[in-house]
Coordinates of C-alpha atoms in Angstrom, one line a residue:
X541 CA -242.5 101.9 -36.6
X542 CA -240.8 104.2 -39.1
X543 CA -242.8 106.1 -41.1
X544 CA -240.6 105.3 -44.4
X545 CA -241.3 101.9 -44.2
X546 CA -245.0 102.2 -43.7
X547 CA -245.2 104.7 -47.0
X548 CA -243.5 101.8 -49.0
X549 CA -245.8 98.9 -47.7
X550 CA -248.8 101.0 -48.8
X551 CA -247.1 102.3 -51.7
X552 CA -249.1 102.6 -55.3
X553 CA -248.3 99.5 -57.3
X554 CA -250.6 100.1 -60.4
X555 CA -249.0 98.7 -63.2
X556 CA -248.4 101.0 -66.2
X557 CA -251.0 99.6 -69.2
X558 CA -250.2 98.2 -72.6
X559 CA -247.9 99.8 -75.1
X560 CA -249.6 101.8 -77.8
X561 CA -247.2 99.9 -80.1
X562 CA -248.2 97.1 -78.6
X563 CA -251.6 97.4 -79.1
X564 CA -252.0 98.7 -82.3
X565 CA -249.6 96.0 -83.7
X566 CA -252.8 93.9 -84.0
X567 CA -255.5 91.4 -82.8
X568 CA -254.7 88.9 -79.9
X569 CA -255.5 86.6 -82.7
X570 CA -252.4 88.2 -84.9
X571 CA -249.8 88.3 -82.2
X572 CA -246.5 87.1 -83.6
X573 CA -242.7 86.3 -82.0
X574 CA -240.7 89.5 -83.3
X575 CA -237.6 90.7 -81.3
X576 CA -237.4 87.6 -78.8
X577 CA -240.7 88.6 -78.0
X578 CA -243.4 85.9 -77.5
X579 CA -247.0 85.8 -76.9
X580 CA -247.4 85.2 -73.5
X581 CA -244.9 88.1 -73.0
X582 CA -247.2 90.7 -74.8
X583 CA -250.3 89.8 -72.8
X584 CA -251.7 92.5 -70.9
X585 CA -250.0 92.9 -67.2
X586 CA -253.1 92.0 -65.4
X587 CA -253.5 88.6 -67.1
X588 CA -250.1 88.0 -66.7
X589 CA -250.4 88.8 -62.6
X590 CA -253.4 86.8 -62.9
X591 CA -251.4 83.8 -64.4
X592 CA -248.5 84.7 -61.5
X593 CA -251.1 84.5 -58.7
X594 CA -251.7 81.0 -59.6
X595 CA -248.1 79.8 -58.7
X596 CA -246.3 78.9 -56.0
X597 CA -244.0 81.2 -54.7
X598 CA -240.8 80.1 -56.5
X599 CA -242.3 79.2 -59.6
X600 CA -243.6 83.2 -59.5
X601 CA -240.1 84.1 -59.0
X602 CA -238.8 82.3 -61.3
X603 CA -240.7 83.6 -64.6
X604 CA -238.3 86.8 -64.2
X605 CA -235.8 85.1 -65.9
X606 CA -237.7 84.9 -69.1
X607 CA -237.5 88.5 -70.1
X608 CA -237.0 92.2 -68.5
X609 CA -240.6 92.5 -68.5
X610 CA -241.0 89.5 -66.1
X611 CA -238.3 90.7 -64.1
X612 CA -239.9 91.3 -60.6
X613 CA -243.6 91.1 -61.6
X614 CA -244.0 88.7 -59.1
X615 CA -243.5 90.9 -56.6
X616 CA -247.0 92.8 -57.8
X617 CA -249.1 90.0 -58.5
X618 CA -251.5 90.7 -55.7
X619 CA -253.1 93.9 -55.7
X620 CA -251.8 94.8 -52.2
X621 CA -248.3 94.3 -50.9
X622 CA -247.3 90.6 -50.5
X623 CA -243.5 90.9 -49.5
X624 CA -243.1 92.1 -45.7
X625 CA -239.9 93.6 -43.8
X626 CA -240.9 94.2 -40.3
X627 CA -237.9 95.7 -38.3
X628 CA -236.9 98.4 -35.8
X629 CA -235.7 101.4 -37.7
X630 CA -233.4 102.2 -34.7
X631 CA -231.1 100.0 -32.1
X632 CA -232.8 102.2 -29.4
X633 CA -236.2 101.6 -30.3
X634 CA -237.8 99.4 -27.7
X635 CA -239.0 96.2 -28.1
X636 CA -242.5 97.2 -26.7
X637 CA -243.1 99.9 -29.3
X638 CA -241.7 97.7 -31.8
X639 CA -243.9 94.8 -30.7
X640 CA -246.5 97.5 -30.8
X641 CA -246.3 98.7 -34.1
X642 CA -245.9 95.2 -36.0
X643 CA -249.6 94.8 -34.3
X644 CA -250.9 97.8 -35.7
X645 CA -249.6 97.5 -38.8
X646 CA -250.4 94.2 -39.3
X647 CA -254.4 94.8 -38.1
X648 CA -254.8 97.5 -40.5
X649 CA -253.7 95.5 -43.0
X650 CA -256.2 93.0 -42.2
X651 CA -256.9 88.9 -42.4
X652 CA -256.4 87.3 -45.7
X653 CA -254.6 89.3 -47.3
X654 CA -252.0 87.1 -49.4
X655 CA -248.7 87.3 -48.0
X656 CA -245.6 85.6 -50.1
X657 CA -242.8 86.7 -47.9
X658 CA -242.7 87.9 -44.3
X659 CA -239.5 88.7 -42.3
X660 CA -239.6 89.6 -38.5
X661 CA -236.5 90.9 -37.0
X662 CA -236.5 91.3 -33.5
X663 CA -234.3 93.1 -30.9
X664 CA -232.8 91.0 -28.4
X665 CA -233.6 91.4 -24.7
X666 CA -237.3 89.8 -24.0
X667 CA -239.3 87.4 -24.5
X668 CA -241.8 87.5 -27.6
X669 CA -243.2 83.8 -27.2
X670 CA -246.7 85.4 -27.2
X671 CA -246.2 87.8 -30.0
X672 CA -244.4 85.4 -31.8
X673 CA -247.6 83.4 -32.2
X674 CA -250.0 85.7 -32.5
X675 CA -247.6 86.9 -35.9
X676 CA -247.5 83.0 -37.0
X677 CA -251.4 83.0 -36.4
X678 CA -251.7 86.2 -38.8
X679 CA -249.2 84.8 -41.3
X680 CA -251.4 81.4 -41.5
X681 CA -254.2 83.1 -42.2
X682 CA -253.2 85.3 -45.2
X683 CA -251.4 81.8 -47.1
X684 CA -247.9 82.8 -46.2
X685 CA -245.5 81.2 -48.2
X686 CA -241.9 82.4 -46.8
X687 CA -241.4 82.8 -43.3
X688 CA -238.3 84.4 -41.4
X689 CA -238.0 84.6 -37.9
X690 CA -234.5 86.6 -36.2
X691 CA -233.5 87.7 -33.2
X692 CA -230.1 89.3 -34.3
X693 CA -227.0 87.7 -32.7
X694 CA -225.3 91.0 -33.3
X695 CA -226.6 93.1 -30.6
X696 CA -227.3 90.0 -27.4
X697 CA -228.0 91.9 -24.3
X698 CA -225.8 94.7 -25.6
X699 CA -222.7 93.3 -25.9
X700 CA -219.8 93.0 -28.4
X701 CA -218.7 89.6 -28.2
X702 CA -218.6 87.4 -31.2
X703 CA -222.3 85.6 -32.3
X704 CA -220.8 82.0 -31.1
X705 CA -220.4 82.9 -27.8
X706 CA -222.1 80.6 -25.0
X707 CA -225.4 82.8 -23.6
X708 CA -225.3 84.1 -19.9
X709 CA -227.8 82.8 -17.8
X710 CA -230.2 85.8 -17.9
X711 CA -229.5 85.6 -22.0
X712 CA -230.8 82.2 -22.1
X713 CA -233.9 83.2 -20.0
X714 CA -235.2 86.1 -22.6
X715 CA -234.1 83.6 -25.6
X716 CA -237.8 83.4 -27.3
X717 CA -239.6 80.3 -28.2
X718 CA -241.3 78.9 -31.4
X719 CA -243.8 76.1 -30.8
X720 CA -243.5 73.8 -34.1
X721 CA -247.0 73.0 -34.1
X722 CA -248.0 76.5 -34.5
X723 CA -245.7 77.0 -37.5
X724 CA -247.9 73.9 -39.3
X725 CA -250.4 76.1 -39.2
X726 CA -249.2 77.7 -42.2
X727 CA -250.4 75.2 -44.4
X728 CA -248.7 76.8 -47.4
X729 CA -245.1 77.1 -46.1
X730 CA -242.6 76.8 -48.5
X731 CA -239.5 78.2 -47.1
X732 CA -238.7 78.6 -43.4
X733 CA -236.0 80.6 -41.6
X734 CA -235.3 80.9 -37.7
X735 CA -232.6 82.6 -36.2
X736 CA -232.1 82.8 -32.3
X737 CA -235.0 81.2 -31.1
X738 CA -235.7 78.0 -29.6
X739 CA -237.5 75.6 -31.5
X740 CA -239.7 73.1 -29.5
X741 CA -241.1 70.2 -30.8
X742 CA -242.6 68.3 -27.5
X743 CA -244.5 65.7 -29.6
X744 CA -243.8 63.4 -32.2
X745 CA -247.7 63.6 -33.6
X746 CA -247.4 67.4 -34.8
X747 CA -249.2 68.3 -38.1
X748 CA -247.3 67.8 -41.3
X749 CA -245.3 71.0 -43.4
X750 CA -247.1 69.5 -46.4
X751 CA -245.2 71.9 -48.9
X752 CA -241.7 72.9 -46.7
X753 CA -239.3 72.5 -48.9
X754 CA -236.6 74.9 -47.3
X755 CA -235.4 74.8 -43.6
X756 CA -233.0 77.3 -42.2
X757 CA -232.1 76.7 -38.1
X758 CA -229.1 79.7 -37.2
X759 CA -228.4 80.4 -33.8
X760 CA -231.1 78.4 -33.0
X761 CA -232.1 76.2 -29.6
X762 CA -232.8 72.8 -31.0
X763 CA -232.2 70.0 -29.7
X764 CA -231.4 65.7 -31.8
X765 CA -234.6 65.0 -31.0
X766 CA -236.7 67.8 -31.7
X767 CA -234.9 68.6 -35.0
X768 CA -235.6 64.6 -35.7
X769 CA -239.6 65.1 -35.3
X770 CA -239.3 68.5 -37.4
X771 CA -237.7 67.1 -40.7
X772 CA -240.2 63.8 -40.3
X773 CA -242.6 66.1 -40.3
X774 CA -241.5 67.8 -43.8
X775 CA -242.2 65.0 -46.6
X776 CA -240.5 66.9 -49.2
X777 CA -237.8 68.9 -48.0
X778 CA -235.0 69.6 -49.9
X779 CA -232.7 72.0 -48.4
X780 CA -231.9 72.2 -44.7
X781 CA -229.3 74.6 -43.3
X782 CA -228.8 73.9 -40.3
X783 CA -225.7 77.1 -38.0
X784 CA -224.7 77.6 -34.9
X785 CA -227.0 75.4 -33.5
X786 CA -224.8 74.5 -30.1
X787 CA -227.2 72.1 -29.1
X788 CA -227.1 69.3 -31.8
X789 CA -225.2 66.4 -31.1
X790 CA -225.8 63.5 -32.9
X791 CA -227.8 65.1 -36.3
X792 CA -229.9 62.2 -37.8
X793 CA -231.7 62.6 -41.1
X794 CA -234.0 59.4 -41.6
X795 CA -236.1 58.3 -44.3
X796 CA -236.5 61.6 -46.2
X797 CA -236.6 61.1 -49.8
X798 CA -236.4 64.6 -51.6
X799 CA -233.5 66.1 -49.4
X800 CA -231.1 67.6 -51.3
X801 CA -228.9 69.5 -49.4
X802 CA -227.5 69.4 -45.9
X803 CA -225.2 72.5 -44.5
X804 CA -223.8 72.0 -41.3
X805 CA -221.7 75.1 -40.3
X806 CA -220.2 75.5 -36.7
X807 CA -222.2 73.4 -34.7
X808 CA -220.0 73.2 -32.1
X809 CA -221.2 69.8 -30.1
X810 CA -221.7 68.2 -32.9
X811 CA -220.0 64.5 -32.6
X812 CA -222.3 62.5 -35.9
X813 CA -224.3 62.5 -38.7
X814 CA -226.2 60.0 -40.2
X815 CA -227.8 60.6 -43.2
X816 CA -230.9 58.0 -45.0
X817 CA -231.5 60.3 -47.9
X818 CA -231.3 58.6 -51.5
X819 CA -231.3 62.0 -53.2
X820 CA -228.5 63.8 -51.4
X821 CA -226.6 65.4 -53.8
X822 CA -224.9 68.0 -51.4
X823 CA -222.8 68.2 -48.3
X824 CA -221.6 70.7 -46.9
X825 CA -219.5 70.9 -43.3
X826 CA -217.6 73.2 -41.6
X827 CA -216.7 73.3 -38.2
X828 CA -214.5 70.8 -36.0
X829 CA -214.3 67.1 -37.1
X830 CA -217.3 64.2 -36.3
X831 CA -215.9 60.8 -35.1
X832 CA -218.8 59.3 -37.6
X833 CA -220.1 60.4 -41.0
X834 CA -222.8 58.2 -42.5
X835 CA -224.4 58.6 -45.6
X836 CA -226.6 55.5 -47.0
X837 CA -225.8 56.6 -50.9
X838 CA -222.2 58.0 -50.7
X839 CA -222.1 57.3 -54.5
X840 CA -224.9 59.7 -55.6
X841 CA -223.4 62.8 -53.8
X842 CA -221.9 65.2 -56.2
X843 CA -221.0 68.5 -54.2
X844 CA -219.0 68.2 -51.0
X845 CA -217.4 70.5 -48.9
X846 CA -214.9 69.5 -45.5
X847 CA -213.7 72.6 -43.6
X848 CA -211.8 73.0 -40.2
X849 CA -211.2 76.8 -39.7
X850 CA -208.0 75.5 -37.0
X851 CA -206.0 72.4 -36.9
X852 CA -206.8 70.7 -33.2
X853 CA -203.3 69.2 -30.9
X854 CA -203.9 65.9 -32.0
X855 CA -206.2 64.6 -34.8
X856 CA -209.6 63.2 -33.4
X857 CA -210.7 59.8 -34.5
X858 CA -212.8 60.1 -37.6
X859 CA -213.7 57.7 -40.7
X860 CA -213.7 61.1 -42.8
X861 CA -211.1 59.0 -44.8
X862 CA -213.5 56.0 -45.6
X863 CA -216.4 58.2 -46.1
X864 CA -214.2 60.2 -48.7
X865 CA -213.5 57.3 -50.3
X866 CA -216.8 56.5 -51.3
X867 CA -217.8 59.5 -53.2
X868 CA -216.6 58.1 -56.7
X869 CA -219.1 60.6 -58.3
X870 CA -218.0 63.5 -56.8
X871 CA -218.1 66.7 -58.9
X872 CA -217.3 69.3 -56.4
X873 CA -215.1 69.0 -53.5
X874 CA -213.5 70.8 -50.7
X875 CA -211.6 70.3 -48.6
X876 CA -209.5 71.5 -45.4
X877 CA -205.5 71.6 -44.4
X878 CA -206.6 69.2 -41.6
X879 CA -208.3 66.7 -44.5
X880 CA -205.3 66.0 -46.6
X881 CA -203.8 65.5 -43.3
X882 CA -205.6 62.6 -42.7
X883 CA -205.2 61.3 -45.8
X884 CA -201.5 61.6 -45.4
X885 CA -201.6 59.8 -42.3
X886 CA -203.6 57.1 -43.6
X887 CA -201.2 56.2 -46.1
X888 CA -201.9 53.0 -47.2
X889 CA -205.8 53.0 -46.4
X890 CA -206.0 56.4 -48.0
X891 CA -204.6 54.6 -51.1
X892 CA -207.2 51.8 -51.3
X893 CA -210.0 54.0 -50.1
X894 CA -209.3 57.5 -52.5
X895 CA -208.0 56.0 -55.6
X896 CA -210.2 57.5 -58.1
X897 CA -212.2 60.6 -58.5
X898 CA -212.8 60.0 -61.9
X899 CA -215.8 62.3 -62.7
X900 CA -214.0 65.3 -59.9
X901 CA -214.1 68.5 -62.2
X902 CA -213.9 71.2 -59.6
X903 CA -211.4 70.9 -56.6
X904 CA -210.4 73.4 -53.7
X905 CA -208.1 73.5 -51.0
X906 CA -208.6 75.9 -48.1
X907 CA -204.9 75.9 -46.4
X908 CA -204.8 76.8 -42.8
X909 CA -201.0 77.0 -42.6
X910 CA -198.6 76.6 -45.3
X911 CA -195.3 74.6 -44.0
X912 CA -193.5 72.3 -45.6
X913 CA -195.6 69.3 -44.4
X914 CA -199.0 71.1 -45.8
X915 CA -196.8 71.2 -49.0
X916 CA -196.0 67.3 -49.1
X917 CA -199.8 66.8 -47.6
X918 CA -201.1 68.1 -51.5
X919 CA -199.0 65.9 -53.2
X920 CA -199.8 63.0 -51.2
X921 CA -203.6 64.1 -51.8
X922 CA -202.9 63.9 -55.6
X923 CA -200.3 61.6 -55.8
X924 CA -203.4 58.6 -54.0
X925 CA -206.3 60.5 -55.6
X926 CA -206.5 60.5 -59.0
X927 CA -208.3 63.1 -60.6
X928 CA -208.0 62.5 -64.4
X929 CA -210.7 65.1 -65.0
X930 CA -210.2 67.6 -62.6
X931 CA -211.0 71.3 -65.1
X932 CA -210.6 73.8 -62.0
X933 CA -208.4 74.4 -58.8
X934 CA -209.1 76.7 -56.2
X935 CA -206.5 77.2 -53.6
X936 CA -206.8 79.2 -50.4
X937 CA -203.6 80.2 -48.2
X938 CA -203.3 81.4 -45.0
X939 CA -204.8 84.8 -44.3
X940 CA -202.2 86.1 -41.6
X941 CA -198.5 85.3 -41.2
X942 CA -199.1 85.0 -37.4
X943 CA -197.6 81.4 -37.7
X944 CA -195.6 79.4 -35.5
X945 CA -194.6 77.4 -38.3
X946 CA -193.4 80.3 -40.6
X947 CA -190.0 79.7 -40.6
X948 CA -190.6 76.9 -42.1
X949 CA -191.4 78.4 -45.1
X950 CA -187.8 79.1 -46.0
X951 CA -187.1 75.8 -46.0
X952 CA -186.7 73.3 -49.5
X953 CA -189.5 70.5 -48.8
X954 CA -187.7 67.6 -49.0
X955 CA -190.8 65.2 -50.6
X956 CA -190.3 65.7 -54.9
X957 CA -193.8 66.3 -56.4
X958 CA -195.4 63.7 -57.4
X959 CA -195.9 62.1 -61.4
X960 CA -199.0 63.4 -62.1
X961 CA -200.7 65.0 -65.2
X962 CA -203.7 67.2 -65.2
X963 CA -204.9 66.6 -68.5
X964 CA -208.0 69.2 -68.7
X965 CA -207.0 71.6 -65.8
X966 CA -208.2 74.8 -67.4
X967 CA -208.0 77.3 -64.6
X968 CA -206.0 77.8 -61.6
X969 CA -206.5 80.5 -58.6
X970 CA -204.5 81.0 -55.9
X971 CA -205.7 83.4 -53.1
X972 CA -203.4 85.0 -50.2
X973 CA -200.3 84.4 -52.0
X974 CA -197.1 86.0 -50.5
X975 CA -194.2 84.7 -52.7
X976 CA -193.0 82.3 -49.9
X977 CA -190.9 79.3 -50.8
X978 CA -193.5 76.7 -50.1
X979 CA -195.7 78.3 -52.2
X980 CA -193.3 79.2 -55.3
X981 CA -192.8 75.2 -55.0
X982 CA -197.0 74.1 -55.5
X983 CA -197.3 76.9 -58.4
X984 CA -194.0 75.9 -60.3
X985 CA -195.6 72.2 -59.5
X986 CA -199.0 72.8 -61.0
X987 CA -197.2 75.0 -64.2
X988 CA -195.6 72.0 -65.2
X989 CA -198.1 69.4 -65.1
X990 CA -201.2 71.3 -66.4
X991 CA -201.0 70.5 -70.0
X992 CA -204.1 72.9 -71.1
X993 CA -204.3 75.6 -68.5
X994 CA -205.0 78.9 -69.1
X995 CA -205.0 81.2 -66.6
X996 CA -203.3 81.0 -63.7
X997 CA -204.9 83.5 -61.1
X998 CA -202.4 84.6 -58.6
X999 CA -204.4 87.1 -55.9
X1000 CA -201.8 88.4 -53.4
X1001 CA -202.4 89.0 -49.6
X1002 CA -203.4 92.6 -48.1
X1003 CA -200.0 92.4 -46.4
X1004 CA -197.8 90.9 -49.0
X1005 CA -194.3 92.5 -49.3
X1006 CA -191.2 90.8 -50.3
X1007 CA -188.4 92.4 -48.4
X1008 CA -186.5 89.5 -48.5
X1009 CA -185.8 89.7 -52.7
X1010 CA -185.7 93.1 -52.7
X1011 CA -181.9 93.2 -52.0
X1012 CA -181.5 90.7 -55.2
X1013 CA -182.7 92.8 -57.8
X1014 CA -180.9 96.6 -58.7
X1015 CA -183.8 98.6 -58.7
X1016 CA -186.5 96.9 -57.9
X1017 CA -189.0 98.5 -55.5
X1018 CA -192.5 96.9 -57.3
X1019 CA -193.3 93.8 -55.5
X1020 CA -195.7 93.0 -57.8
X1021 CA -193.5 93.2 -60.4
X1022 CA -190.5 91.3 -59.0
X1023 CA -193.0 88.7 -58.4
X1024 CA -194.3 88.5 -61.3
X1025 CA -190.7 88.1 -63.0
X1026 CA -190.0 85.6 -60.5
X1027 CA -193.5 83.2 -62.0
X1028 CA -192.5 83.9 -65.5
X1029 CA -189.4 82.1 -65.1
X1030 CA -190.9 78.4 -64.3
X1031 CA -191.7 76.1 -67.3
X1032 CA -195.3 76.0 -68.2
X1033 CA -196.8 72.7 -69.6
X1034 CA -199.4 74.9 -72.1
X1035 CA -198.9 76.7 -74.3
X1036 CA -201.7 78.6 -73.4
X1037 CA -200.8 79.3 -69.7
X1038 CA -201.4 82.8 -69.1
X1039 CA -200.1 84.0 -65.3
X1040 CA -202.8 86.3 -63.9
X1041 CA -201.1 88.5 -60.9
X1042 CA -203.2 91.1 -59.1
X1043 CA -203.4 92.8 -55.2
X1044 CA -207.0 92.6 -55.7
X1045 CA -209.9 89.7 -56.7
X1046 CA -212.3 90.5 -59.8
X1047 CA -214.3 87.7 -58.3
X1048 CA -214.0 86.6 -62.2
X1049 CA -213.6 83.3 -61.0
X1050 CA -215.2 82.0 -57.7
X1051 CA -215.2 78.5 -56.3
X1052 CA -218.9 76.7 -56.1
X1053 CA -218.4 76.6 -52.1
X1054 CA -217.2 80.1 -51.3
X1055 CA -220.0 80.8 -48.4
X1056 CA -219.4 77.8 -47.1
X1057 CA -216.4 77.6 -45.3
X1058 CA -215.0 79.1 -42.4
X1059 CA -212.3 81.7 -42.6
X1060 CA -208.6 80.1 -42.0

């Protein structure tokens, strides 16, 4: 255990008192709003942790936004510390004197303590089924609130291969277990996070997660049925993230009436989902296309996000084009190369089924290749779905130019843009850009229908160059610069259009599902 880590858990957290000026400017009686000050700001700090210790969890944290002097009180609202971060100080520590040290801590800390927050991460290679539980046991007992479970996927048995990896045998022996009727023993559970355990849920009678709101399953062993009897057992849980989980199948969400949000990222045997959840309001995939999406209230979802990181031989069966269909009051969407491809090959069904995302402000396109079919995919996509309303366009090109299709981009696409106007498009941003043909083609495209834009954010790629042009222009040697001639030159529809061009991203602008999807 490192001795840093124990001198900040038992670290003073007196609060300084009261301001002279705060006292001497009068009676509680006498207190009055001065300086965006108000009363309940200028109480005392221990009646104001007293008034924190009464909340929930996330209604503690939230008071911080109300001034600088509620920042982070929360955090101090018990007189001991509430917020724990139990993990080896080294990679060579072993897990035994790690295992070892978490007990000792945790005894000398003593039962009942309140805890808000406790993360455990564990090193890989054994078992800690037993330990596991007796922690869980300890966290019930002091109220716990948060609780985070990880077995890092970095480090598995010592080797370097990439977290997604299928387990050797002997890996899938020490792969640790969580027994779910053990975590309802932490009656107070708000938020709970599991990374690279296996989650069992042998009986459908398990005590209720009364207050679970939050459900995070990475890496995880879980199987349709068990993940089944765990959200049943959650009555109001909004949020569940569910990665890397290569055990889920067919994911079935039933009867749950205050989920929110689903996630679904690289779930590898993953084949459906079906979804009974009135108050859905966000869905998020990534990962290789389901033959079935399901969603009882398609209408009332207003974020979703579709990304393939690679574009399969042939294209999967799928009703991903009926099921976009039916999200008329979609706010935020993205979607993958692979999506407006099957909206391109649907034609005619694509037409009857996507005609209208009239309340779509926000819209983003993650591009796994850029040929001249990709090209004629986005103007079918806008040319069958209308988007009268759309206010922002996020566009992602390829990373690498490790393309078999790349000499394609030389090529004039043959399909004329279509006769479209974006009436409130306000900002454009285009990431990876390289000056190719095909793309020239989408921005001169998107200049001259955009009849309010403003800026047009142009973010080159780490290994943009233009060799090609350079031969063109006398004198030239600043790519940048010849590139930025080269934009200047297309007819904008606004007035206002500013073109943005930069080697590097300010982050100024950043689409609503940019830790979402996979890289492409």
């Amino acid at each position: 255990m490192r001795k840093t880590k124990k001198a900040r858990w038992a670290a003073d957290l007196s609060l300084s008192p009261p301001s002279s000026s705060s006292s001497s400017s009068g009676s509680s009686g006498d207190i009055v709003e001065k300086d965006g000050d108000d009363r309940l700001t200028e109480l005392p700090d221990i009646i104001r942790l007293h008034i924190l210790a009464q909340l929930p969890l996330q209604d503690a944290i939230r008071t911080g936004i109300l001034s600088s002097r509620w920042r982070s009180l929360w955090r101090h609202r018990w007189p001991h510390p509430a917020v724990l971060d139990l993990s080896p100080h080294t990679v060579a520590a072993s897990a035994d004197d790690f295992v070892a040290g978490v007990d000792r801590f945790l005894s000398a800390r003593g039962r009942g303590r309140r805890i808000d927050t406790l993360f455990v991460a564990l090193s890989p290679g054994r078992r800690y089924d037993a330990d596991i539980k007796r922690w869980i046991e300890y966290a019930a007992s002091c109220s716990v609130e948060d609780l985070r479970l990880v077995v890092s996927p970095s480090s598995l048995a010592g080797t370097s291969a990439r977290p997604g990896r299928r387990l050797r045998r002997q890996e899938r022996a020490a792969v640790s277990s969580v027994f779910f009727h053990s975590v309802c023993e932490c009656s107070n559970l708000t938020r709970l996070a599991l990374s690279g355990l296996r989650l069992w849920s042998p009986s459908a009678n398990i005590k209720r997660l009364s207050y679970l709101e939050v459900l995070d399953l990475h890496s995880a062993h879980v199987t349709d049925a068990a993940l089944r009897r765990v959200v049943a057992a959650c009555p109001l849980l909004r949020s569940l993230d569910l990665r890397l989980c290569r055990k889920l199948r067919r994911i079935v969400i039933t009867a749950n009436s205050r989920l929110t949000s689903l996630t679904i990222v690289d779930c590898p045997r993953a084949m459906e989902v079906t979804v009974s959840a009135p108050d859905l309001r966000c869905f998020r995939y990534s990962g290789n296309y389901l033959t079935s999406y399901s969603f009882d209230s398609p209408k009332r979802l207003k974020e979703v996000c579709m990304s393939s990181g690679s574009p399969p031989s042939c294209l999967p069966p799928s009703n991903w084009v009926k099921t976009l269909g039916g999200l008329s009051n979609i706010k935020v969407l993205t979607l993958c190369s692979l999506s407006l491809q099957y909206i391109a090959i649907e034609g005619g069904n694509a037409t009857r089924e996507c005609n209208n995302f009239r309340n779509l402000r926000e819209l983003q396109l993650l591009m796994g290749m850029m040929t001249v079919d990709n090209l004629t995919n986005i103007y079918t996509f806008f040319r069958i779905c209308k988007c009268p309303r759309l206010e922002k366009l996020f566009i992602e090109l390829p990373t690498t130019m490790n393309d078999p299709y790349v000499e394609n981009y030389l090529m004039v696409p043959k399909e004329e843009p279509p006769e479209v106007d974006f009436e409130y498009l306000k900002i454009i941003k285009i990431n990876n850009f390289n000056g190719h043909r095909n793309e020239m083609q989408l921005v001169r495209f998107l200049l001259g229908k955009a009849g309010v834009l403003e800026p047009l954010m142009v973010i080159t790629s780490k290994d943009f160059m233009v060799e090609e042009y350079i031969n063109t222009v006398d004198g030239c040697c600043d790519s940048l610069h010849f590139l930025q001639s080269q934009l200047s030159r297309f007819t904008k529809a606004s007035v206002n259009a500013q073109i943005i061009l930069s080697d590097r991203d300010d982050n100024k602008f950043i689409p609503t599902h940019w830790e979402v999807y996979s890289k492409v």
